[in-house]
Amino acid sequence: MRRRALAMSLFAACLILPETGAPSEVRSDLTELHALALEHDAELEAARHRRDAGKEALEQGRASLLPKLSVSAEYSRNREWSDQRKRSTNPILTA
């Protein structure tokens, strides 16, 4: 805990230094470094992924409560073509 307090006080001192005569580049560089450190922090990244996974699980749970809709259709068509005339079994038509 003492290390963190010391690091925070050093960081605050570095932010104040440009006003006391240190080059302003130091302040922007430290700000950029701090932003990069936060962006690439493994623990912070893992926490972001856990948060995103929790949000997704919430959405999936909510989706199971919604009504489900299903639509199905089928169409078929069969034709038989023949070049030959079909013979009738009716004796009146064959005469």
mmCIF file of N, CA and C in Angstrom:
data_model
loop_
_atom_site.group_PDB
_atom_site.id
_atom_site.type_symbol
_atom_site.label_atom_id
_atom_site.label_comp_id
_atom_site.label_asym_id
_atom_site.label_seq_id
_atom_site.Cartn_x
_atom_site.Cartn_y
_atom_site.Cartn_z
ATOM 1 N N MET A 1 0.823 -1.185 0.000
ATOM 2 C CA MET A 1 0.000 0.000 0.000
ATOM 3 C C MET A 1 0.869 1.251 0.000
ATOM 4 N N ARG A 2 2.002 1.171 0.683
ATOM 5 C CA ARG A 2 2.907 2.324 0.716
ATOM 6 C C ARG A 2 3.496 2.584 -0.669
ATOM 7 N N ARG A 3 3.761 1.511 -1.417
ATOM 8 C CA ARG A 3 4.312 1.677 -2.764
ATOM 9 C C ARG A 3 3.326 2.406 -3.664
ATOM 10 N N ARG A 4 2.075 2.036 -3.523
ATOM 11 C CA ARG A 4 1.069 2.676 -4.370
ATOM 12 C C ARG A 4 0.946 4.161 -4.020
ATOM 13 N N ALA A 5 0.947 4.473 -2.746
ATOM 14 C CA ALA A 5 0.861 5.875 -2.325
ATOM 15 C C ALA A 5 2.078 6.647 -2.819
ATOM 16 N N LEU A 6 3.246 6.032 -2.736
ATOM 17 C CA LEU A 6 4.467 6.679 -3.207
ATOM 18 C C LEU A 6 4.412 6.900 -4.719
ATOM 19 N N ALA A 7 3.941 5.883 -5.454
ATOM 20 C CA ALA A 7 3.843 6.003 -6.903
ATOM 21 C C ALA A 7 2.850 7.091 -7.295
ATOM 22 N N MET A 8 1.735 7.159 -6.584
ATOM 23 C CA MET A 8 0.736 8.186 -6.890
ATOM 24 C C MET A 8 1.277 9.584 -6.583
ATOM 25 N N SER A 9 2.017 9.721 -5.498
ATOM 26 C CA SER A 9 2.566 11.039 -5.166
ATOM 27 C C SER A 9 3.638 11.447 -6.179
ATOM 28 N N LEU A 10 4.455 10.494 -6.638
ATOM 29 C CA LEU A 10 5.442 10.797 -7.672
ATOM 30 C C LEU A 10 4.770 11.191 -8.978
ATOM 31 N N PHE A 11 3.706 10.486 -9.307
ATOM 32 C CA PHE A 11 2.974 10.800 -10.523
ATOM 33 C C PHE A 11 2.369 12.204 -10.425
ATOM 34 N N ALA A 12 1.780 12.522 -9.280
ATOM 35 C CA ALA A 12 1.203 13.857 -9.085
ATOM 36 C C ALA A 12 2.291 14.929 -9.146
ATOM 37 N N ALA A 13 3.452 14.632 -8.570
ATOM 38 C CA ALA A 13 4.547 15.596 -8.602
ATOM 39 C C ALA A 13 5.022 15.825 -10.030
ATOM 40 N N CYS A 14 5.049 14.787 -10.820
ATOM 41 C CA CYS A 14 5.479 14.933 -12.210
ATOM 42 C C CYS A 14 4.471 15.742 -13.025
ATOM 43 N N LEU A 15 3.206 15.647 -12.665
ATOM 44 C CA LEU A 15 2.203 16.441 -13.366
ATOM 45 C C LEU A 15 2.300 17.912 -13.008
ATOM 46 N N ILE A 16 2.756 18.196 -11.803
ATOM 47 C CA ILE A 16 2.872 19.585 -11.341
ATOM 48 C C ILE A 16 4.166 20.211 -11.845
ATOM 49 N N LEU A 17 5.191 19.420 -12.068
ATOM 50 C CA LEU A 17 6.500 19.934 -12.465
ATOM 51 C C LEU A 17 6.486 20.878 -13.666
ATOM 52 N N PRO A 18 5.718 20.611 -14.706
ATOM 53 C CA PRO A 18 5.752 21.532 -15.841
ATOM 54 C C PRO A 18 5.406 22.976 -15.455
ATOM 55 N N GLU A 19 4.605 23.158 -14.429
ATOM 56 C CA GLU A 19 4.271 24.508 -13.990
ATOM 57 C C GLU A 19 5.419 25.152 -13.230
ATOM 58 N N THR A 20 6.337 24.364 -12.729
ATOM 59 C CA THR A 20 7.458 24.908 -11.954
ATOM 60 C C THR A 20 8.700 25.096 -12.803
ATOM 61 N N GLY A 21 8.615 24.925 -14.083
ATOM 62 C CA GLY A 21 9.761 25.197 -14.928
ATOM 63 C C GLY A 21 10.266 24.006 -15.699
ATOM 64 N N ALA A 22 9.778 22.785 -15.434
ATOM 65 C CA ALA A 22 10.196 21.609 -16.197
ATOM 66 C C ALA A 22 9.540 21.670 -17.578
ATOM 67 N N PRO A 23 10.135 21.059 -18.574
ATOM 68 C CA PRO A 23 9.564 21.111 -19.918
ATOM 69 C C PRO A 23 8.162 20.505 -19.964
ATOM 70 N N SER A 24 7.307 21.072 -20.803
ATOM 71 C CA SER A 24 5.925 20.594 -20.908
ATOM 72 C C SER A 24 5.850 19.233 -21.588
ATOM 73 N N GLU A 25 6.922 18.861 -22.291
ATOM 74 C CA GLU A 25 6.961 17.539 -22.930
ATOM 75 C C GLU A 25 6.886 16.430 -21.897
ATOM 76 N N VAL A 26 7.452 16.665 -20.718
ATOM 77 C CA VAL A 26 7.443 15.655 -19.666
ATOM 78 C C VAL A 26 6.010 15.337 -19.279
ATOM 79 N N ARG A 27 5.200 16.365 -19.153
ATOM 80 C CA ARG A 27 3.817 16.147 -18.748
ATOM 81 C C ARG A 27 3.056 15.336 -19.788
ATOM 82 N N SER A 28 3.184 15.686 -21.058
ATOM 83 C CA SER A 28 2.458 14.948 -22.093
ATOM 84 C C SER A 28 2.995 13.521 -22.217
ATOM 85 N N ASP A 29 4.298 13.348 -22.085
ATOM 86 C CA ASP A 29 4.861 12.001 -22.153
ATOM 87 C C ASP A 29 4.367 11.142 -21.006
ATOM 88 N N LEU A 30 4.324 11.696 -19.807
ATOM 89 C CA LEU A 30 3.840 10.933 -18.666
ATOM 90 C C LEU A 30 2.359 10.600 -18.810
ATOM 91 N N THR A 31 1.603 11.530 -19.336
ATOM 92 C CA THR A 31 0.182 11.273 -19.551
ATOM 93 C C THR A 31 -0.008 10.166 -20.578
ATOM 94 N N GLU A 32 0.781 10.216 -21.640
ATOM 95 C CA GLU A 32 0.709 9.164 -22.661
ATOM 96 C C GLU A 32 1.144 7.823 -22.094
ATOM 97 N N LEU A 33 2.211 7.825 -21.300
ATOM 98 C CA LEU A 33 2.679 6.579 -20.692
ATOM 99 C C LEU A 33 1.632 6.003 -19.749
ATOM 100 N N HIS A 34 0.998 6.862 -18.978
ATOM 101 C CA HIS A 34 -0.039 6.391 -18.066
ATOM 102 C C HIS A 34 -1.213 5.794 -18.853
ATOM 103 N N ALA A 35 -1.616 6.446 -19.944
ATOM 104 C CA ALA A 35 -2.703 5.933 -20.781
ATOM 105 C C ALA A 35 -2.322 4.589 -21.408
ATOM 106 N N LEU A 36 -1.083 4.488 -21.875
ATOM 107 C CA LEU A 36 -0.616 3.217 -22.450
ATOM 108 C C LEU A 36 -0.568 2.109 -21.398
ATOM 109 N N ALA A 37 -0.127 2.456 -20.189
ATOM 110 C CA ALA A 37 -0.058 1.466 -19.117
ATOM 111 C C ALA A 37 -1.457 0.954 -18.780
ATOM 112 N N LEU A 38 -2.424 1.850 -18.726
ATOM 113 C CA LEU A 38 -3.797 1.425 -18.449
ATOM 114 C C LEU A 38 -4.362 0.582 -19.583
ATOM 115 N N GLU A 39 -4.001 0.930 -20.803
ATOM 116 C CA GLU A 39 -4.510 0.211 -21.967
ATOM 117 C C GLU A 39 -3.965 -1.215 -22.056
ATOM 118 N N HIS A 40 -2.710 -1.394 -21.643
ATOM 119 C CA HIS A 40 -2.066 -2.706 -21.794
ATOM 120 C C HIS A 40 -1.913 -3.459 -20.475
ATOM 121 N N ASP A 41 -2.616 -3.056 -19.449
ATOM 122 C CA ASP A 41 -2.547 -3.733 -18.159
ATOM 123 C C ASP A 41 -3.295 -5.064 -18.258
ATOM 124 N N ALA A 42 -2.626 -6.156 -17.942
ATOM 125 C CA ALA A 42 -3.214 -7.492 -18.094
ATOM 126 C C ALA A 42 -4.396 -7.692 -17.148
ATOM 127 N N GLU A 43 -4.276 -7.241 -15.908
ATOM 128 C CA GLU A 43 -5.366 -7.412 -14.950
ATOM 129 C C GLU A 43 -6.589 -6.610 -15.365
ATOM 130 N N LEU A 44 -6.357 -5.417 -15.838
ATOM 131 C CA LEU A 44 -7.462 -4.574 -16.285
ATOM 132 C C LEU A 44 -8.130 -5.168 -17.524
ATOM 133 N N GLU A 45 -7.334 -5.705 -18.415
ATOM 134 C CA GLU A 45 -7.871 -6.341 -19.620
ATOM 135 C C GLU A 45 -8.699 -7.578 -19.259
ATOM 136 N N ALA A 46 -8.214 -8.369 -18.299
ATOM 137 C CA ALA A 46 -8.971 -9.542 -17.852
ATOM 138 C C ALA A 46 -10.299 -9.117 -17.231
ATOM 139 N N ALA A 47 -10.278 -8.039 -16.461
ATOM 140 C CA ALA A 47 -11.517 -7.542 -15.858
ATOM 141 C C ALA A 47 -12.491 -7.071 -16.930
ATOM 142 N N ARG A 48 -11.984 -6.446 -17.982
ATOM 143 C CA ARG A 48 -12.851 -6.017 -19.092
ATOM 144 C C ARG A 48 -13.506 -7.225 -19.766
ATOM 145 N N HIS A 49 -12.720 -8.277 -19.967
ATOM 146 C CA HIS A 49 -13.264 -9.479 -20.606
ATOM 147 C C HIS A 49 -14.311 -10.141 -19.719
ATOM 148 N N ARG A 50 -14.074 -10.173 -18.411
ATOM 149 C CA ARG A 50 -15.071 -10.738 -17.493
ATOM 150 C C ARG A 50 -16.355 -9.914 -17.531
ATOM 151 N N ARG A 51 -16.217 -8.596 -17.581
ATOM 152 C CA ARG A 51 -17.389 -7.728 -17.665
ATOM 153 C C ARG A 51 -18.170 -7.992 -18.948
ATOM 154 N N ASP A 52 -17.458 -8.091 -20.067
ATOM 155 C CA ASP A 52 -18.120 -8.338 -21.345
ATOM 156 C C ASP A 52 -18.808 -9.706 -21.365
ATOM 157 N N ALA A 53 -18.157 -10.704 -20.761
ATOM 158 C CA ALA A 53 -18.755 -12.042 -20.700
ATOM 159 C C ALA A 53 -20.023 -12.011 -19.854
ATOM 160 N N GLY A 54 -20.014 -11.245 -18.773
ATOM 161 C CA GLY A 54 -21.206 -11.119 -17.939
ATOM 162 C C GLY A 54 -22.345 -10.452 -18.676
ATOM 163 N N LYS A 55 -22.027 -9.421 -19.452
ATOM 164 C CA LYS A 55 -23.065 -8.748 -20.246
ATOM 165 C C LYS A 55 -23.656 -9.701 -21.275
ATOM 166 N N GLU A 56 -22.788 -10.494 -21.906
ATOM 167 C CA GLU A 56 -23.264 -11.435 -22.918
ATOM 168 C C GLU A 56 -24.129 -12.523 -22.289
ATOM 169 N N ALA A 57 -23.745 -13.000 -21.113
ATOM 170 C CA ALA A 57 -24.541 -14.010 -20.422
ATOM 171 C C ALA A 57 -25.915 -13.448 -20.067
ATOM 172 N N LEU A 58 -25.965 -12.180 -19.694
ATOM 173 C CA LEU A 58 -27.236 -11.535 -19.400
ATOM 174 C C LEU A 58 -28.120 -11.488 -20.639
ATOM 175 N N GLU A 59 -27.534 -11.137 -21.782
ATOM 176 C CA GLU A 59 -28.294 -11.097 -23.034
ATOM 177 C C GLU A 59 -28.798 -12.489 -23.428
ATOM 178 N N GLN A 60 -27.968 -13.506 -23.226
ATOM 179 C CA GLN A 60 -28.380 -14.869 -23.564
ATOM 180 C C GLN A 60 -29.505 -15.335 -22.647
ATOM 181 N N GLY A 61 -29.432 -14.986 -21.379
ATOM 182 C CA GLY A 61 -30.498 -15.347 -20.447
ATOM 183 C C GLY A 61 -31.791 -14.641 -20.789
ATOM 184 N N ARG A 62 -31.700 -13.397 -21.192
ATOM 185 C CA ARG A 62 -32.876 -12.631 -21.577
ATOM 186 C C ARG A 62 -33.491 -13.205 -22.859
ATOM 187 N N ALA A 63 -32.660 -13.691 -23.751
ATOM 188 C CA ALA A 63 -33.155 -14.230 -25.022
ATOM 189 C C ALA A 63 -33.992 -15.486 -24.809
ATOM 190 N N SER A 64 -33.691 -16.265 -23.778
ATOM 191 C CA SER A 64 -34.468 -17.484 -23.539
ATOM 192 C C SER A 64 -35.876 -17.156 -23.048
ATOM 193 N N LEU A 65 -36.107 -15.941 -22.579
ATOM 194 C CA LEU A 65 -37.434 -15.544 -22.117
ATOM 195 C C LEU A 65 -38.311 -15.010 -23.249
ATOM 196 N N LEU A 66 -37.721 -14.675 -24.360
ATOM 197 C CA LEU A 66 -38.472 -14.121 -25.482
ATOM 198 C C LEU A 66 -39.193 -15.219 -26.258
ATOM 199 N N PRO A 67 -40.312 -14.884 -26.897
ATOM 200 C CA PRO A 67 -41.013 -15.898 -27.691
ATOM 201 C C PRO A 67 -40.192 -16.296 -28.915
ATOM 202 N N LYS A 68 -40.410 -17.526 -29.329
ATOM 203 C CA LYS A 68 -39.683 -18.040 -30.483
ATOM 204 C C LYS A 68 -40.649 -18.158 -31.661
ATOM 205 N N LEU A 69 -40.202 -17.843 -32.823
ATOM 206 C CA LEU A 69 -41.016 -17.889 -34.027
ATOM 207 C C LEU A 69 -40.330 -18.782 -35.034
ATOM 208 N N SER A 70 -41.112 -19.671 -35.621
ATOM 209 C CA SER A 70 -40.563 -20.578 -36.616
ATOM 210 C C SER A 70 -41.498 -20.612 -37.821
ATOM 211 N N VAL A 71 -40.945 -20.565 -38.996
ATOM 212 C CA VAL A 71 -41.726 -20.595 -40.229
ATOM 213 C C VAL A 71 -41.152 -21.686 -41.119
ATOM 214 N N SER A 72 -42.053 -22.448 -41.714
ATOM 215 C CA SER A 72 -41.625 -23.509 -42.605
ATOM 216 C C SER A 72 -42.582 -23.558 -43.797
ATOM 217 N N ALA A 73 -42.080 -23.882 -44.953
ATOM 218 C CA ALA A 73 -42.909 -23.995 -46.150
ATOM 219 C C ALA A 73 -42.346 -25.097 -47.035
ATOM 220 N N GLU A 74 -43.259 -25.699 -47.795
ATOM 221 C CA GLU A 74 -42.829 -26.759 -48.702
ATOM 222 C C GLU A 74 -43.709 -26.707 -49.945
ATOM 223 N N TYR A 75 -43.127 -26.940 -51.058
ATOM 224 C CA TYR A 75 -43.851 -26.943 -52.322
ATOM 225 C C TYR A 75 -43.252 -28.015 -53.207
ATOM 226 N N SER A 76 -44.115 -28.823 -53.788
ATOM 227 C CA SER A 76 -43.604 -29.818 -54.734
ATOM 228 C C SER A 76 -44.580 -29.930 -55.904
ATOM 229 N N ARG A 77 -44.042 -30.320 -57.022
ATOM 230 C CA ARG A 77 -44.849 -30.424 -58.233
ATOM 231 C C ARG A 77 -44.311 -31.581 -59.046
ATOM 232 N N ASN A 78 -45.178 -32.527 -59.359
ATOM 233 C CA ASN A 78 -44.771 -33.689 -60.144
ATOM 234 C C ASN A 78 -45.605 -33.742 -61.418
ATOM 235 N N ARG A 79 -44.956 -33.962 -62.513
ATOM 236 C CA ARG A 79 -45.634 -34.123 -63.798
ATOM 237 C C ARG A 79 -45.052 -35.340 -64.502
ATOM 238 N N GLU A 80 -45.934 -36.020 -65.167
ATOM 239 C CA GLU A 80 -45.482 -37.142 -65.980
ATOM 240 C C GLU A 80 -45.821 -36.839 -67.429
ATOM 241 N N TRP A 81 -44.864 -36.957 -68.276
ATOM 242 C CA TRP A 81 -45.069 -36.724 -69.701
ATOM 243 C C TRP A 81 -44.892 -38.050 -70.436
ATOM 244 N N SER A 82 -45.740 -38.242 -71.400
ATOM 245 C CA SER A 82 -45.634 -39.474 -72.167
ATOM 246 C C SER A 82 -45.896 -39.164 -73.634
ATOM 247 N N ASP A 83 -45.101 -39.760 -74.494
ATOM 248 C CA ASP A 83 -45.300 -39.573 -75.932
ATOM 249 C C ASP A 83 -46.338 -40.543 -76.483
ATOM 250 N N GLN A 84 -46.567 -41.604 -75.778
ATOM 251 C CA GLN A 84 -47.515 -42.609 -76.249
ATOM 252 C C GLN A 84 -48.890 -42.332 -75.661
ATOM 253 N N ARG A 85 -49.850 -42.708 -76.465
ATOM 254 C CA ARG A 85 -51.218 -42.561 -76.024
ATOM 255 C C ARG A 85 -51.543 -43.682 -75.049
ATOM 256 N N LYS A 86 -52.191 -43.309 -73.957
ATOM 257 C CA LYS A 86 -52.565 -44.332 -72.987
ATOM 258 C C LYS A 86 -53.762 -45.111 -73.526
ATOM 259 N N ARG A 87 -53.699 -46.411 -73.363
ATOM 260 C CA ARG A 87 -54.803 -47.272 -73.832
ATOM 261 C C ARG A 87 -55.893 -47.281 -72.783
ATOM 262 N N SER A 88 -57.072 -47.085 -73.239
ATOM 263 C CA SER A 88 -58.205 -47.074 -72.349
ATOM 264 C C SER A 88 -58.710 -48.477 -72.151
ATOM 265 N N THR A 89 -59.155 -48.755 -70.961
ATOM 266 C CA THR A 89 -59.735 -50.055 -70.654
ATOM 267 C C THR A 89 -61.243 -50.047 -70.870
ATOM 268 N N ASN A 90 -61.764 -48.894 -71.211
ATOM 269 C CA ASN A 90 -63.194 -48.784 -71.461
ATOM 270 C C ASN A 90 -63.491 -49.307 -72.870
ATOM 271 N N PRO A 91 -64.374 -50.341 -73.020
ATOM 272 C CA PRO A 91 -64.631 -50.927 -74.347
ATOM 273 C C PRO A 91 -65.382 -49.969 -75.273
ATOM 274 N N ILE A 92 -66.095 -49.018 -74.767
ATOM 275 C CA ILE A 92 -66.825 -48.098 -75.625
ATOM 276 C C ILE A 92 -65.858 -47.158 -76.334
ATOM 277 N N LEU A 93 -64.812 -46.746 -75.633
ATOM 278 C CA LEU A 93 -63.855 -45.820 -76.231
ATOM 279 C C LEU A 93 -62.889 -46.502 -77.181
ATOM 280 N N THR A 94 -62.662 -47.779 -77.031
ATOM 281 C CA THR A 94 -61.722 -48.468 -77.883
ATOM 282 C C THR A 94 -62.334 -48.926 -79.202
ATOM 283 N N ALA A 95 -63.618 -48.932 -79.308
ATOM 284 C CA ALA A 95 -64.278 -49.425 -80.506
ATOM 285 C C ALA A 95 -64.257 -48.453 -81.632
#
